mmCIF file of C-alpha atoms in Angstrom:
data_model
loop_
_atom_site.group_PDB
_atom_site.id
_atom_site.type_symbol
_atom_site.label_atom_id
_atom_site.label_comp_id
_atom_site.label_asym_id
_atom_site.label_seq_id
_atom_site.Cartn_x
_atom_site.Cartn_y
_atom_site.Cartn_z
ATOM 1 C CA ILE I 370 -7.464 19.506 -11.002
ATOM 2 C CA LEU I 371 -6.297 16.073 -9.970
ATOM 3 C CA ASP I 372 -2.601 15.629 -10.600
ATOM 4 C CA MET I 373 -2.164 11.989 -9.583
ATOM 5 C CA LYS I 374 -1.854 9.369 -12.294
ATOM 6 C CA ILE I 375 -1.862 5.828 -10.941
ATOM 7 C CA GLU I 376 -0.116 3.087 -12.874
ATOM 8 C CA ARG I 377 -0.715 -0.499 -11.764
ATOM 9 C CA PHE I 378 1.636 -3.424 -12.306
ATOM 10 C CA VAL I 379 0.608 -6.916 -11.211
ATOM 11 C CA LEU I 380 3.835 -8.481 -9.997
ATOM 12 C CA GLY I 381 5.278 -11.370 -8.025
ATOM 13 C CA SER I 382 4.041 -14.918 -7.545
ATOM 14 C CA PHE I 383 0.924 -13.779 -5.653
ATOM 15 C CA GLY I 384 -0.293 -11.298 -8.264
ATOM 16 C CA THR I 385 0.226 -8.252 -6.077
ATOM 17 C CA ASN I 386 -0.854 -4.813 -7.279
ATOM 18 C CA VAL I 387 2.205 -2.589 -7.310
ATOM 19 C CA TYR I 388 1.298 1.047 -7.867
ATOM 20 C CA VAL I 389 3.358 3.889 -9.220
ATOM 21 C CA ALA I 390 1.561 7.081 -8.231
ATOM 22 C CA VAL I 391 2.773 9.904 -10.440
ATOM 23 C CA ASN I 392 2.477 13.628 -9.885
ATOM 24 C CA GLU I 393 1.743 14.711 -13.461
ATOM 25 C CA GLU I 394 2.789 18.287 -12.744
ATOM 26 C CA THR I 395 6.234 17.600 -11.280
ATOM 27 C CA LYS I 396 6.953 14.077 -12.637
ATOM 28 C CA GLU I 397 7.685 12.932 -9.098
ATOM 29 C CA ALA I 398 6.391 9.510 -8.067
ATOM 30 C CA VAL I 399 5.992 7.085 -5.196
ATOM 31 C CA ILE I 400 5.976 3.300 -5.446
ATOM 32 C CA VAL I 401 3.406 1.460 -3.318
ATOM 33 C CA ASP I 402 4.133 -2.126 -2.176
ATOM 34 C CA PRO I 403 6.881 -3.256 -4.565
ATOM 35 C CA ALA I 404 6.249 -7.016 -4.628
ATOM 36 C CA ALA I 405 8.945 -7.254 -7.268
ATOM 37 C CA PHE I 406 10.774 -4.739 -9.409
ATOM 38 C CA PRO I 407 11.474 -6.213 -12.830
ATOM 39 C CA ASP I 408 13.610 -4.365 -15.360
ATOM 40 C CA TYR I 409 10.645 -3.373 -17.517
ATOM 41 C CA VAL I 410 9.060 -1.417 -14.637
ATOM 42 C CA CYS I 411 12.351 0.303 -13.922
ATOM 43 C CA SER I 412 12.782 1.117 -17.636
ATOM 44 C CA HIS I 413 9.242 2.471 -17.786
ATOM 45 C CA ILE I 414 9.922 4.807 -14.840
ATOM 46 C CA LYS I 415 13.097 6.067 -16.499
ATOM 47 C CA GLU I 416 11.496 6.450 -19.944
ATOM 48 C CA GLU I 417 8.705 8.538 -18.419
ATOM 49 C CA GLY I 418 11.357 10.720 -16.775
ATOM 50 C CA LEU I 419 9.936 10.119 -13.294
ATOM 51 C CA GLU I 420 11.703 11.032 -10.067
ATOM 52 C CA VAL I 421 10.924 8.359 -7.488
ATOM 53 C CA ARG I 422 10.649 10.006 -4.062
ATOM 54 C CA ALA I 423 9.548 7.227 -1.712
ATOM 55 C CA VAL I 424 8.384 3.643 -1.259
ATOM 56 C CA LEU I 425 5.142 3.276 0.709
ATOM 57 C CA LEU I 426 4.470 -0.097 2.352
ATOM 58 C CA THR I 427 0.931 -0.888 3.463
ATOM 59 C CA HIS I 428 2.206 -3.884 5.420
ATOM 60 C CA GLY I 429 5.198 -6.174 5.710
ATOM 61 C CA HIS I 430 4.191 -9.418 3.988
ATOM 62 C CA ILE I 431 6.754 -10.760 1.533
ATOM 63 C CA ASP I 432 4.345 -10.464 -1.422
ATOM 64 C CA HIS I 433 4.355 -6.685 -0.875
ATOM 65 C CA ILE I 434 8.019 -6.090 -0.030
ATOM 66 C CA GLY I 435 9.953 -8.580 -2.187
ATOM 67 C CA GLY I 436 11.111 -5.878 -4.595
ATOM 68 C CA VAL I 437 12.149 -3.234 -2.070
ATOM 69 C CA ASP I 438 15.895 -3.873 -2.334
ATOM 70 C CA ALA I 439 15.716 -3.870 -6.138
ATOM 71 C CA VAL I 440 13.931 -0.497 -6.049
ATOM 72 C CA LEU I 441 16.511 0.956 -3.663
ATOM 73 C CA ARG I 442 19.405 -0.156 -5.860
ATOM 74 C CA LYS I 443 18.012 2.051 -8.642
ATOM 75 C CA PHE I 444 16.357 4.748 -6.535
ATOM 76 C CA PRO I 445 17.849 5.285 -3.056
ATOM 77 C CA VAL I 446 14.712 6.699 -1.411
ATOM 78 C CA PRO I 447 13.107 6.368 2.037
ATOM 79 C CA VAL I 448 10.848 3.378 2.678
ATOM 80 C CA TYR I 449 7.840 4.048 4.909
ATOM 81 C CA ALA I 450 5.605 1.745 6.950
ATOM 82 C CA HIS I 451 3.479 2.061 10.066
ATOM 83 C CA VAL I 452 5.639 2.126 13.171
ATOM 84 C CA MET I 453 4.147 -1.186 14.421
ATOM 85 C CA GLU I 454 4.912 -2.871 11.099
ATOM 86 C CA VAL I 455 8.622 -2.040 11.242
ATOM 87 C CA GLU I 456 9.020 -5.114 13.495
ATOM 88 C CA VAL I 457 7.119 -7.350 11.055
ATOM 89 C CA LEU I 458 9.507 -6.311 8.282
ATOM 90 C CA LYS I 459 12.432 -7.460 10.427
ATOM 91 C CA ASN I 460 10.903 -10.852 11.256
ATOM 92 C CA GLU I 461 10.955 -13.590 8.595
ATOM 93 C CA GLN I 462 8.206 -15.532 10.385
ATOM 94 C CA GLU I 463 5.831 -12.582 10.670
ATOM 95 C CA ASN I 464 6.530 -11.290 7.168
ATOM 96 C CA LEU I 465 5.872 -14.811 5.798
ATOM 97 C CA SER I 466 9.098 -14.967 3.791
ATOM 98 C CA ALA I 467 10.256 -18.018 5.768
ATOM 99 C CA MET I 468 6.987 -19.757 4.862
ATOM 100 C CA PHE I 469 7.108 -18.886 1.161
ATOM 101 C CA GLY I 470 10.658 -19.624 0.076
ATOM 102 C CA ALA I 471 13.719 -17.657 1.109
ATOM 103 C CA ALA I 472 13.807 -15.816 4.433
ATOM 104 C CA TYR I 473 13.939 -12.054 3.852
ATOM 105 C CA THR I 474 13.986 -9.088 6.192
ATOM 106 C CA PHE I 475 14.113 -5.336 5.733
ATOM 107 C CA GLU I 476 15.677 -3.281 8.508
ATOM 108 C CA LYS I 477 15.554 0.325 7.357
ATOM 109 C CA ALA I 478 11.880 1.279 7.192
ATOM 110 C CA VAL I 479 10.887 4.695 8.539
ATOM 111 C CA GLY I 480 8.019 4.268 11.012
ATOM 112 C CA LEU I 481 4.905 6.430 10.631
ATOM 113 C CA ARG I 482 2.120 6.951 13.153
ATOM 114 C CA ASP I 483 -1.647 6.873 12.759
ATOM 115 C CA GLY I 484 -2.915 10.228 11.527
ATOM 116 C CA GLU I 485 0.503 11.452 10.480
ATOM 117 C CA ILE I 486 0.713 13.309 7.148
ATOM 118 C CA LEU I 487 3.495 12.178 4.840
ATOM 119 C CA SER I 488 4.320 14.918 2.325
ATOM 120 C CA THR I 489 6.173 13.447 -0.626
ATOM 121 C CA ALA I 490 6.172 13.853 -4.423
ATOM 122 C CA GLY I 491 3.841 16.833 -4.000
ATOM 123 C CA PHE I 492 1.162 14.695 -2.328
ATOM 124 C CA LYS I 493 -0.051 14.611 1.266
ATOM 125 C CA PHE I 494 -0.745 11.054 2.379
ATOM 126 C CA ARG I 495 -2.543 10.576 5.676
ATOM 127 C CA ILE I 496 -1.515 7.392 7.432
ATOM 128 C CA ILE I 497 -4.527 5.367 8.582
ATOM 129 C CA HIS I 498 -3.510 2.525 10.888
ATOM 130 C CA THR I 499 -5.767 -0.417 9.993
ATOM 131 C CA PRO I 500 -4.620 -3.435 12.018
ATOM 132 C CA GLY I 501 -6.213 -6.825 11.387
ATOM 133 C CA HIS I 502 -4.434 -8.319 8.381
ATOM 134 C CA THR I 503 -1.229 -7.544 10.295
ATOM 135 C CA LYS I 504 -0.750 -5.567 13.503
ATOM 136 C CA GLY I 505 0.817 -2.578 11.760
ATOM 137 C CA GLY I 506 -1.072 -2.625 8.496
ATOM 138 C CA CYS I 507 -1.987 0.825 7.243
ATOM 139 C CA CYS I 508 -3.649 2.621 4.362
ATOM 140 C CA TYR I 509 -2.413 5.757 2.625
ATOM 141 C CA TYR I 510 -5.128 8.344 2.015
ATOM 142 C CA GLU I 511 -4.690 11.335 -0.299
ATOM 143 C CA LYS I 512 -7.681 13.510 0.434
ATOM 144 C CA ASP I 513 -7.185 16.032 -2.372
ATOM 145 C CA GLU I 514 -6.918 13.229 -4.924
ATOM 146 C CA ASN I 515 -9.751 11.109 -3.447
ATOM 147 C CA VAL I 516 -7.422 8.107 -3.360
ATOM 148 C CA LEU I 517 -6.845 5.351 -0.797
ATOM 149 C CA PHE I 518 -4.161 2.704 -1.108
ATOM 150 C CA SER I 519 -5.676 -0.020 1.056
ATOM 151 C CA GLY I 520 -3.116 -2.824 0.824
ATOM 152 C CA ASP I 521 -4.644 -6.094 2.017
ATOM 153 C CA THR I 522 -7.080 -4.441 4.434
ATOM 154 C CA LEU I 523 -9.973 -3.869 2.032
ATOM 155 C CA PHE I 524 -10.630 -5.467 -1.359
ATOM 156 C CA MET I 525 -13.498 -5.211 -3.797
ATOM 157 C CA GLN I 526 -16.302 -7.093 -2.002
ATOM 158 C CA SER I 527 -13.780 -8.767 0.266
ATOM 159 C CA VAL I 528 -11.313 -8.175 3.101
ATOM 160 C CA GLY I 529 -7.803 -9.339 3.925
ATOM 161 C CA ARG I 530 -6.954 -12.716 5.418
ATOM 162 C CA THR I 531 -6.514 -12.802 9.173
ATOM 163 C CA ASP I 532 -5.043 -16.284 9.676
ATOM 164 C CA PHE I 533 -1.405 -15.161 9.431
ATOM 165 C CA PRO I 534 0.787 -14.088 12.386
ATOM 166 C CA THR I 535 -0.449 -10.857 14.085
ATOM 167 C CA GLY I 536 -3.811 -11.060 12.226
ATOM 168 C CA SER I 537 -7.262 -10.723 13.835
ATOM 169 C CA THR I 538 -10.665 -10.835 12.134
ATOM 170 C CA SER I 539 -12.515 -8.710 14.677
ATOM 171 C CA THR I 540 -9.734 -6.101 14.622
ATOM 172 C CA LEU I 541 -9.767 -5.985 10.821
ATOM 173 C CA ILE I 542 -13.529 -5.487 10.563
ATOM 174 C CA ARG I 543 -13.380 -2.778 13.222
ATOM 175 C CA SER I 544 -10.527 -1.021 11.356
ATOM 176 C CA ILE I 545 -12.527 -0.989 8.125
ATOM 177 C CA ARG I 546 -15.786 0.138 9.715
ATOM 178 C CA GLU I 547 -14.358 2.826 11.980
ATOM 179 C CA LYS I 548 -11.531 4.175 9.821
ATOM 180 C CA LEU I 549 -12.250 3.506 6.143
ATOM 181 C CA LEU I 550 -16.023 3.556 5.720
ATOM 182 C CA ILE I 551 -16.119 7.068 7.197
ATOM 183 C CA LEU I 552 -14.151 8.388 4.205
ATOM 184 C CA PRO I 553 -16.070 10.106 1.377
ATOM 185 C CA GLU I 554 -18.024 7.578 -0.686
ATOM 186 C CA GLU I 555 -16.376 8.677 -3.933
ATOM 187 C CA THR I 556 -12.905 7.791 -2.568
ATOM 188 C CA LYS I 557 -11.206 5.432 -5.018
ATOM 189 C CA VAL I 558 -9.728 2.379 -3.326
ATOM 190 C CA TYR I 559 -6.597 0.794 -4.784
ATOM 191 C CA PRO I 560 -6.123 -2.575 -3.054
ATOM 192 C CA GLY I 561 -3.161 -4.951 -2.833
ATOM 193 C CA HIS I 562 -4.849 -7.551 -5.024
ATOM 194 C CA MET I 563 -7.716 -7.606 -7.538
ATOM 195 C CA GLU I 564 -9.579 -4.640 -9.003
ATOM 196 C CA GLU I 565 -10.021 -1.105 -7.698
ATOM 197 C CA THR I 566 -13.275 -0.083 -6.040
ATOM 198 C CA THR I 567 -14.780 2.837 -4.094
ATOM 199 C CA ILE I 568 -15.712 3.367 -0.461
ATOM 200 C CA GLY I 569 -19.361 3.855 -1.457
ATOM 201 C CA PHE I 570 -19.485 0.567 -3.370
ATOM 202 C CA GLU I 571 -17.945 -1.368 -0.461
ATOM 203 C CA LYS I 572 -20.348 0.215 2.028
ATOM 204 C CA GLU I 573 -23.238 -1.166 0.007
ATOM 205 C CA ARG I 574 -21.883 -4.404 -1.394
ATOM 206 C CA ASN I 575 -19.131 -5.813 0.804
ATOM 207 C CA PRO I 576 -20.564 -8.939 2.524
ATOM 208 C CA PHE I 577 -17.862 -8.924 5.230
ATOM 209 C CA ILE I 578 -18.717 -5.540 6.687
#
C-alpha cells in the first residue's frame, strides 16, 4: 500500500510547486522546495497534526529556497541539497537572489551525494544528481512510492532553463536521458513548476529529449 500523500502549494512570485509529502501512517512529512512559507501552509501542517522531518531542496535557485528560513523558524529540521549545490545556496549570484530582488543565502544545508539514500519521515529517497539546470541540481526518487521530485530538471513536455549561472543544455539533456528516463515508466514526476507527469509520458512526448 502506498503511504505517501502529496500536497501541492503553488507559491512565490514564480509560481513554484512546493510539495508537502506526508506519510499517512505516521503523520510525518517532508517539505520539498519551499519557495515561500505563508501562514496558511503552516496552519494547514499544524491542523493536520503533521511532524515535519526535513526540507528537501532540488536546487538552490531563490524561487525554490525563499521560504526555507520561515520553515525553520516553525520546524527546526535539517535542510538537504546535493553536495555541489551547497555552494550555490551560499552565493547570491548563482542562486539568482541578487538578480531577483534581495540578496539571500543559506549556509546550513546538509550535502548529499549521488546515489545516497536519505531515510526520513519513513521514506527512502534516492538522490539522483541531475546537473544542467544548475551544477548541483538533483531529483529525489522514492522507489516504493513510484515518485520522483524533479525540481526544474524535467517538466511536463519541457525541461529546465540552462541560461543561468552553472547551467548547461547538453549536461541537462544527458542527465535526463541517462538518469531519469531509465526509471520505471509509471513513476510519477512532480516538477518544480506546472503539472505532474510520468516518466513514460515524457519518454514518448517530450520534444526536448
